[in-house]
Short mmCIF file of C-alpha atoms and ligand atoms in Angstrom, two decimals:
data_model
loop_
_atom_site.label_atom_id
_atom_site.label_comp_id
_atom_site.label_asym_id
_atom_site.label_seq_id
_atom_site.Cartn_x
_atom_site.Cartn_y
_atom_site.Cartn_z
CA MET A 1 -5.74 117.02 -139.16
CA SER A 2 -6.69 115.38 -135.93
CA LYS A 3 -7.74 117.88 -133.22
CA LYS A 4 -6.16 117.81 -129.78
CA ILE A 5 -8.39 117.85 -126.72
CA LEU A 6 -6.88 118.12 -123.26
CA VAL A 7 -8.98 116.82 -120.38
CA LEU A 8 -8.29 118.32 -116.94
CA PRO A 9 -10.54 116.62 -114.37
CA GLY A 10 -9.34 118.70 -111.39
CA ASP A 11 -10.80 118.27 -107.90
CA GLY A 12 -13.95 117.30 -106.01
CA ILE A 13 -16.66 116.14 -108.42
CA GLY A 14 -14.40 117.14 -111.36
CA PRO A 15 -13.16 113.62 -112.13
CA GLU A 16 -16.69 112.11 -111.99
CA ILE A 17 -18.30 114.64 -114.30
CA THR A 18 -15.46 114.77 -116.81
CA ALA A 19 -15.52 110.96 -117.01
CA GLU A 20 -19.13 111.18 -118.25
CA ALA A 21 -18.27 113.98 -120.68
CA VAL A 22 -15.40 111.90 -122.06
CA LYS A 23 -17.87 109.08 -122.76
CA VAL A 24 -19.82 111.55 -124.87
CA LEU A 25 -16.63 112.68 -126.61
CA ASP A 26 -15.84 109.05 -127.36
CA ALA A 27 -19.31 108.66 -128.87
CA CYS A 28 -18.58 111.70 -131.05
CA ARG A 29 -15.31 110.13 -132.17
CA ALA A 30 -17.17 106.95 -133.06
CA ALA A 31 -19.51 109.19 -135.07
CA GLY A 32 -16.64 110.68 -137.07
CA LEU A 33 -14.98 113.35 -134.90
CA ASP A 34 -11.26 113.25 -135.62
CA ALA A 35 -9.75 114.07 -132.23
CA GLU A 36 -7.10 112.81 -129.83
CA LEU A 37 -7.60 113.03 -126.08
CA ASP A 38 -4.91 113.66 -123.51
CA GLU A 39 -5.16 114.22 -119.75
CA GLY A 40 -3.45 116.55 -117.28
CA LEU A 41 -3.41 117.67 -113.66
CA VAL A 42 -4.74 121.01 -112.47
CA GLY A 43 -5.89 122.62 -109.23
CA GLY A 44 -5.47 120.76 -105.97
CA ALA A 45 -4.64 117.60 -107.92
CA GLY A 46 -1.75 119.47 -109.56
CA TYR A 47 -0.60 120.84 -106.23
CA ASP A 48 -0.66 117.43 -104.53
CA ALA A 49 1.25 115.71 -107.33
CA GLU A 50 3.66 118.43 -108.44
CA GLY A 51 3.50 121.20 -105.86
CA HIS A 52 1.75 123.63 -108.21
CA PRO A 53 -1.92 124.10 -109.24
CA LEU A 54 -0.82 124.62 -112.85
CA PRO A 55 2.15 122.30 -113.45
CA GLU A 56 4.45 123.22 -116.35
CA SER A 57 3.54 120.02 -118.18
CA THR A 58 -0.17 120.88 -117.99
CA LEU A 59 0.39 124.40 -119.27
CA ALA A 60 2.46 123.10 -122.18
CA LYS A 61 -0.21 120.57 -123.13
CA ALA A 62 -2.90 123.24 -122.79
CA LYS A 63 -1.07 125.60 -125.13
CA ALA A 64 -0.76 122.86 -127.74
CA ALA A 65 -4.42 121.80 -127.51
CA ASP A 66 -7.24 122.98 -129.75
CA ALA A 67 -9.62 122.68 -126.84
CA ILE A 68 -9.52 121.94 -123.13
CA LEU A 69 -12.23 120.27 -121.09
CA LEU A 70 -11.97 121.18 -117.42
CA GLY A 71 -13.98 119.68 -114.56
CA ALA A 72 -13.62 121.88 -111.49
CA VAL A 73 -10.94 122.95 -109.04
CA GLY A 74 -10.70 123.61 -105.32
CA GLY A 75 -11.74 122.15 -101.99
CA PRO A 76 -11.36 122.57 -98.23
CA LYS A 77 -8.15 120.55 -98.28
CA TRP A 78 -6.33 123.43 -99.98
CA ASP A 79 -8.28 126.40 -98.57
CA THR A 80 -5.77 126.92 -95.80
CA LEU A 81 -2.69 127.08 -98.03
CA GLU A 82 -0.88 130.21 -96.88
CA ASP A 83 0.70 130.81 -100.26
CA LEU A 84 -2.19 132.18 -102.34
CA SER A 85 -0.31 131.46 -105.56
CA LYS A 86 -0.57 127.73 -104.78
CA ARG A 87 -4.33 127.65 -104.29
CA PRO A 88 -6.24 125.47 -106.78
CA GLU A 89 -8.14 128.48 -108.19
CA LYS A 90 -4.81 129.89 -109.36
CA GLY A 91 -4.53 126.92 -111.72
CA LEU A 92 -7.73 127.96 -113.42
CA LEU A 93 -6.85 131.65 -113.48
CA GLY A 94 -3.38 130.79 -114.82
CA LEU A 95 -4.87 128.82 -117.71
CA ARG A 96 -7.24 131.67 -118.56
CA LYS A 97 -4.45 134.24 -118.48
CA ASN A 98 -1.73 132.22 -120.20
CA LEU A 99 -3.97 131.19 -123.07
CA ASN A 100 -5.50 134.67 -123.27
CA LEU A 101 -9.03 133.26 -122.93
CA PHE A 102 -10.64 136.68 -122.59
CA ALA A 103 -14.15 135.83 -123.80
CA ASN A 104 -16.22 133.76 -121.41
CA LEU A 105 -19.60 132.68 -122.77
CA ARG A 106 -22.09 131.55 -120.15
CA PRO A 107 -25.49 130.64 -121.50
CA ALA A 108 -28.42 130.48 -119.11
CA LEU A 109 -30.92 128.38 -120.97
CA LEU A 110 -33.97 126.91 -119.34
CA TYR A 111 -34.84 123.46 -120.58
CA PRO A 112 -38.66 123.43 -120.64
CA GLN A 113 -38.57 120.11 -118.79
CA LEU A 114 -36.92 121.86 -115.82
CA ALA A 115 -39.24 124.84 -115.34
CA GLU A 116 -40.44 123.22 -112.11
CA ALA A 117 -36.88 122.87 -110.78
CA SER A 118 -36.27 126.61 -110.73
CA THR A 119 -36.79 128.43 -107.46
CA LEU A 120 -38.59 131.11 -109.48
CA LYS A 121 -42.16 130.77 -110.72
CA PRO A 122 -42.39 128.84 -114.00
CA GLU A 123 -44.01 131.81 -115.80
CA VAL A 124 -41.04 134.02 -114.86
CA VAL A 125 -38.42 131.65 -116.26
CA SER A 126 -40.09 129.54 -118.97
CA GLY A 127 -38.48 130.28 -122.32
CA LEU A 128 -35.46 131.85 -120.67
CA ASP A 129 -32.44 132.07 -122.98
CA ILE A 130 -29.69 134.48 -121.90
CA MET A 131 -26.07 134.58 -122.98
CA ILE A 132 -23.71 136.22 -120.51
CA VAL A 133 -20.46 137.39 -122.11
CA ARG A 134 -17.98 137.86 -119.29
CA GLU A 135 -14.55 139.43 -119.73
CA LEU A 136 -12.20 136.85 -118.25
CA THR A 137 -8.57 137.95 -118.27
CA GLY A 138 -8.71 141.48 -116.90
CA GLY A 139 -10.53 143.68 -114.42
CA ILE A 140 -10.11 143.38 -110.70
CA TYR A 141 -9.15 139.69 -110.92
CA PHE A 142 -5.80 140.53 -112.48
CA GLY A 143 -5.27 144.27 -111.88
CA GLN A 144 -2.02 145.48 -110.33
CA PRO A 145 -1.13 146.57 -107.72
CA ARG A 146 -2.74 144.08 -105.39
CA GLY A 147 -1.87 142.71 -102.00
CA ILE A 148 -2.15 142.82 -98.25
CA GLU A 149 0.32 145.04 -96.40
CA THR A 150 0.72 146.95 -93.18
CA ARG A 151 0.00 150.66 -93.25
CA ASN A 152 0.00 152.79 -90.13
CA GLY A 153 0.12 149.74 -87.92
CA GLU A 154 -2.80 147.86 -89.42
CA ARG A 155 -3.15 145.47 -92.32
CA VAL A 156 -4.72 146.76 -95.50
CA GLY A 157 -5.92 144.67 -98.43
CA TYR A 158 -6.25 146.14 -101.91
CA ASN A 159 -6.93 145.25 -105.52
CA THR A 160 -7.07 147.30 -108.66
CA TYR A 161 -10.03 147.42 -111.01
CA VAL A 162 -8.54 148.31 -114.37
CA TYR A 163 -9.55 147.95 -118.03
CA SER A 164 -7.86 149.36 -121.09
CA GLU A 165 -9.87 150.53 -124.09
CA SER A 166 -8.54 147.67 -126.20
CA GLU A 167 -9.61 145.09 -123.61
CA ILE A 168 -13.10 146.57 -123.49
CA GLU A 169 -13.33 146.80 -127.24
CA ARG A 170 -12.41 143.17 -127.93
CA ILE A 171 -14.95 141.77 -125.46
CA GLY A 172 -17.48 144.30 -126.73
CA ARG A 173 -17.06 143.01 -130.29
CA VAL A 174 -17.57 139.40 -129.18
CA ALA A 175 -20.79 140.46 -127.45
CA PHE A 176 -22.13 142.54 -130.34
CA GLU A 177 -21.44 139.67 -132.75
CA MET A 178 -23.16 137.25 -130.39
CA ALA A 179 -26.20 139.54 -130.25
CA GLN A 180 -26.27 139.68 -134.06
CA LYS A 181 -26.50 135.88 -134.16
CA ARG A 182 -29.18 135.78 -131.46
CA GLY A 183 -32.04 138.16 -130.64
CA GLY A 184 -30.28 141.42 -131.55
CA LYS A 185 -30.28 142.82 -128.01
CA LEU A 186 -27.18 143.61 -125.95
CA CYS A 187 -27.20 144.89 -122.38
CA SER A 188 -23.87 146.16 -121.06
CA VAL A 189 -23.62 145.99 -117.28
CA ASP A 190 -21.42 148.43 -115.38
CA LYS A 191 -21.25 150.66 -112.33
CA ALA A 192 -20.72 153.88 -114.25
CA ASN A 193 -22.41 155.93 -111.55
CA VAL A 194 -19.46 155.27 -109.24
CA LEU A 195 -16.44 153.69 -110.97
CA GLU A 196 -14.31 155.47 -113.57
CA VAL A 197 -13.19 152.18 -115.06
CA THR A 198 -16.77 151.44 -116.00
CA ILE A 199 -17.40 154.97 -117.25
CA LEU A 200 -14.75 154.11 -119.82
CA TRP A 201 -16.39 150.71 -120.34
CA ARG A 202 -19.70 152.38 -121.18
CA GLU A 203 -18.03 154.91 -123.49
CA VAL A 204 -16.32 152.17 -125.49
CA MET A 205 -19.54 150.15 -125.80
CA ASN A 206 -21.35 153.26 -127.08
CA ARG A 207 -18.54 153.92 -129.53
CA LEU A 208 -18.85 150.41 -130.99
CA ALA A 209 -22.64 150.50 -131.29
CA PRO A 210 -22.91 152.31 -134.68
CA GLU A 211 -20.84 149.50 -136.25
CA TYR A 212 -23.61 147.07 -135.29
CA PRO A 213 -26.80 148.87 -136.36
CA ASP A 214 -28.79 145.64 -136.14
CA VAL A 215 -28.05 145.37 -132.40
CA GLU A 216 -29.98 147.35 -129.83
CA LEU A 217 -27.51 148.34 -127.08
CA SER A 218 -28.66 149.23 -123.57
CA HIS A 219 -26.79 149.85 -120.32
CA MET A 220 -27.62 148.80 -116.79
CA TYR A 221 -25.94 149.29 -113.43
CA VAL A 222 -24.86 146.01 -111.90
CA ASP A 223 -27.05 146.30 -108.80
CA ASN A 224 -30.11 146.85 -110.93
CA ALA A 225 -29.04 144.02 -113.26
CA ALA A 226 -28.90 141.64 -110.29
CA MET A 227 -32.44 142.66 -109.37
CA GLN A 228 -33.77 142.48 -112.94
CA LEU A 229 -32.29 139.01 -113.36
CA VAL A 230 -34.52 137.65 -110.64
CA ARG A 231 -37.48 139.98 -111.30
CA ALA A 232 -37.90 139.68 -115.07
CA PRO A 233 -35.02 137.68 -116.55
CA LYS A 234 -36.59 137.23 -119.96
CA GLN A 235 -35.90 140.89 -120.80
CA PHE A 236 -32.27 139.89 -121.44
CA ASP A 237 -30.76 138.45 -124.60
CA VAL A 238 -26.99 139.01 -124.50
CA VAL A 239 -25.37 140.58 -121.43
CA VAL A 240 -21.77 141.83 -121.55
CA THR A 241 -19.83 142.73 -118.44
CA GLY A 242 -16.45 142.69 -116.72
CA ASN A 243 -14.79 139.83 -114.92
CA MET A 244 -16.12 140.21 -111.39
CA PHE A 245 -19.65 141.37 -112.22
CA GLY A 246 -19.82 138.51 -114.70
CA ASP A 247 -18.74 136.03 -112.06
CA ILE A 248 -21.57 137.10 -109.78
CA LEU A 249 -24.33 137.61 -112.32
CA SER A 250 -23.65 134.31 -114.05
CA ASP A 251 -24.21 132.40 -110.80
CA ALA A 252 -27.50 134.22 -110.31
CA ALA A 253 -28.52 133.53 -113.92
CA ALA A 254 -27.56 129.89 -113.49
CA MET A 255 -30.01 129.41 -110.66
CA LEU A 256 -32.86 130.69 -112.83
CA THR A 257 -32.48 127.57 -114.91
CA GLY A 258 -33.16 125.23 -112.02
CA SER A 259 -29.66 124.20 -111.24
CA ILE A 260 -26.16 125.43 -111.76
CA GLY A 261 -25.53 121.78 -112.62
CA MET A 262 -27.02 122.42 -116.07
CA LEU A 263 -24.84 125.29 -117.24
CA PRO A 264 -21.86 124.93 -119.55
CA SER A 265 -19.34 127.60 -120.45
CA ALA A 266 -16.76 128.43 -123.07
CA SER A 267 -13.68 130.60 -122.64
CA LEU A 268 -12.19 131.66 -125.95
CA ASN A 269 -9.19 133.54 -127.22
CA GLU A 270 -8.76 135.37 -130.49
CA ARG A 271 -8.00 132.19 -132.39
CA GLN A 272 -11.02 130.27 -131.09
CA GLN A 273 -8.85 128.04 -128.95
CA GLY A 274 -11.06 127.36 -125.99
CA MET A 275 -11.41 126.00 -122.51
CA TYR A 276 -14.76 124.44 -121.71
CA GLU A 277 -16.03 123.90 -118.21
CA PRO A 278 -19.24 123.68 -116.25
CA CYS A 279 -20.18 126.95 -114.49
CA HIS A 280 -20.40 125.18 -111.15
CA GLY A 281 -17.57 124.44 -108.75
CA SER A 282 -15.98 121.30 -107.37
CA ALA A 283 -18.74 120.60 -104.78
CA PRO A 284 -16.46 118.70 -102.38
CA ASP A 285 -19.43 117.96 -100.11
CA ILE A 286 -20.97 115.59 -102.66
CA ALA A 287 -17.80 114.31 -104.34
CA GLY A 288 -17.54 110.57 -104.92
CA GLN A 289 -21.18 109.85 -104.12
CA GLY A 290 -22.63 109.69 -107.62
CA LEU A 291 -24.80 112.73 -106.87
CA ALA A 292 -23.17 115.24 -109.21
CA ASN A 293 -24.95 116.34 -112.36
CA PRO A 294 -22.71 115.71 -115.38
CA LEU A 295 -24.95 117.61 -117.81
CA ALA A 296 -23.18 120.97 -117.54
CA THR A 297 -19.90 119.27 -118.46
CA ILE A 298 -21.55 117.27 -121.25
CA LEU A 299 -23.12 120.48 -122.58
CA SER A 300 -19.65 122.07 -122.38
CA VAL A 301 -18.50 119.39 -124.81
CA ALA A 302 -21.27 120.56 -127.15
CA MET A 303 -19.98 124.13 -126.88
CA MET A 304 -16.45 122.85 -127.59
CA LEU A 305 -17.64 121.15 -130.77
CA ARG A 306 -19.43 124.31 -131.87
CA TYR A 307 -16.85 126.99 -131.04
CA SER A 308 -13.43 125.32 -131.28
CA LEU A 309 -13.83 122.20 -133.39
CA GLY A 310 -16.19 123.39 -136.13
CA GLU A 311 -18.62 120.50 -135.54
CA SER A 312 -22.00 122.17 -135.02
CA ALA A 313 -23.95 119.13 -136.15
CA LEU A 314 -22.42 116.97 -133.41
CA ALA A 315 -23.01 119.78 -130.90
CA GLU A 316 -26.69 119.83 -131.77
CA ARG A 317 -26.86 116.07 -131.48
CA ILE A 318 -25.52 116.22 -127.92
CA GLU A 319 -27.99 118.95 -127.02
CA ARG A 320 -30.86 116.94 -128.48
CA ALA A 321 -29.69 113.87 -126.55
CA VAL A 322 -29.72 115.85 -123.30
CA GLY A 323 -33.24 117.07 -124.12
CA GLN A 324 -34.40 113.51 -124.72
CA VAL A 325 -32.95 112.25 -121.45
CA LEU A 326 -34.75 115.04 -119.59
CA ASP A 327 -37.95 114.24 -121.52
CA ALA A 328 -37.62 110.68 -120.32
CA GLY A 329 -37.77 111.99 -116.75
CA LEU A 330 -34.20 111.19 -115.71
CA ARG A 331 -32.80 113.58 -113.12
CA THR A 332 -29.73 113.80 -110.95
CA ALA A 333 -30.34 114.81 -107.34
CA ASP A 334 -30.01 118.57 -107.95
CA ILE A 335 -32.88 118.67 -110.46
CA ALA A 336 -35.05 115.83 -109.19
CA TYR A 337 -38.58 116.45 -107.99
CA PRO A 338 -41.57 114.19 -107.38
CA GLY A 339 -42.59 112.33 -110.52
CA THR A 340 -39.09 112.16 -111.98
CA ARG A 341 -36.59 109.33 -111.74
CA GLN A 342 -33.45 110.10 -109.77
CA VAL A 343 -30.30 108.67 -111.33
CA SER A 344 -26.61 108.73 -110.48
CA THR A 345 -23.87 110.65 -112.26
CA VAL A 346 -22.85 107.56 -114.22
CA GLU A 347 -26.43 106.60 -115.12
CA MET A 348 -27.03 110.10 -116.44
CA GLY A 349 -23.88 109.98 -118.58
CA ASP A 350 -24.80 106.55 -119.95
CA ALA A 351 -28.32 107.73 -120.75
CA VAL A 352 -26.98 110.69 -122.77
CA VAL A 353 -24.61 108.41 -124.69
CA ALA A 354 -27.49 106.03 -125.44
CA ALA A 355 -29.73 108.88 -126.61
CA PHE A 356 -26.90 110.36 -128.69
CA ALA A 357 -26.85 107.25 -130.88
CA ASN A 358 -30.26 108.14 -132.33
CA ALA A 359 -30.44 111.89 -131.68
C1 IPM B 1 -15.97 130.85 -112.00
C2 IPM B 1 -15.35 130.59 -110.66
C3 IPM B 1 -13.92 131.11 -110.65
C4 IPM B 1 -14.00 132.61 -110.88
C5 IPM B 1 -13.10 130.77 -109.40
C6 IPM B 1 -13.09 129.28 -109.14
C7 IPM B 1 -11.70 131.31 -109.48
O1 IPM B 1 -16.12 131.16 -109.67
O2 IPM B 1 -15.43 130.34 -113.01
O3 IPM B 1 -16.97 131.55 -112.06
O4 IPM B 1 -14.16 133.38 -109.93
O5 IPM B 1 -13.87 133.03 -112.02
MG1 MG B 2 -17.99 131.96 -110.34
#
C-alpha cells in the first residue's frame, strides 16, 4: 500500500529547505518508493492562515500519515503573541504530544569532509558518531501544574519536572536497543544529585540494564555531560536523557559536527510513525536568501525512509549522495571555508538529487 507523507514547511527557512528535501523524496519515488505526498500548515504559517499554530486540518492529516517531514517553526513576527498557546512552537509541541512521539533520535555524526568546519580541533571530533535519544513528550516541557501567577504581591513563574516510571522505561528501552545496534555503550544523563525525578530516572535505567547484558550502561550528571561533550565527545556512543536536558545537549552535540545545519532528527511513537525534522530552527535572519543548508532536512528524509518507511537501501543512497556532494567540495554558507565552493540552498539540493541517481 502506498505510504502517506505529510510535508509541513513551517516558517523562516522551513519552506526553502523542505522544498529541497521534497526533490529528494521525488527522486526516491522515481526510484521505486511508493508514497503519496500531502502538505499542511504549521507554526506561524498556521497561525497566520487559520489563527492556530496547529490547525485541526493539519493535525488530522498528521494522524493519518505514516511519516511527517517538518521544516522549522517560529520567528520574531510571532514572538510577541501574548497568548502562549498560539506561539508557533506550540504547533510543534502539539504534534509531538498528540502523536505520542516520545522517542527523539538526534544523531551527531561528523562527516570527515567537515572536520575543518567544527569549532573544535579536528583530532577531538574526527570520527565522531553519537546518537542522542531524547525523551520528547514528558518532563518539564509538559508537566503540570505550570503557569505564571501572583503570589504575595509579586508574579511567580513555575513548571513541573515530572516523569513516571513507565515513561522512563519506554525511552530507556529505545535507547538500550539503539545501543545494541551500535557500539554497545549507553550513557544516561540526569541530575540525580539534586532532582528526585532523575533519581527515579537513574533507578529505572539501572533496573533495565540486566535485560541488555550486551550494553554497558553508565550515568553522568548533565553539567558534567555538557563539559564532556566539548572536552572528549568521542567517549559517547548512545546518550539517553529527558526532554529539556536533551534539548540543550543536542544543540551542543550538533555544533561538534561543524554545523547544526547538518543534523537530522526522528521523533517516533510506539508504532514507528514518525516526524522528521532538522535539529536547527527557522533562522529567520537568513530566510529567503538561499543561504540555508538543506542537508539536515535531506538527511531527515533518509531517517524517515529507514525508521518509518522500511526503505533502508534508499536511506543509504541518500546518505551516500550527501557524502559525494561534500567530497566534491560543495558547501552552503554555514559550512564553507577557503578551498570549498559555496553554493545556494537550491544548488545544494540539486547536487544531492544528481548524486543520488548514481549513488
Ligand atoms: C528542538 C527545539 C524545540 C524544543 C522548540 C522549537 C520548541 O528547540 O526541537 O530542539 O525545545 O524542543
Ligand atoms: Mg532545541
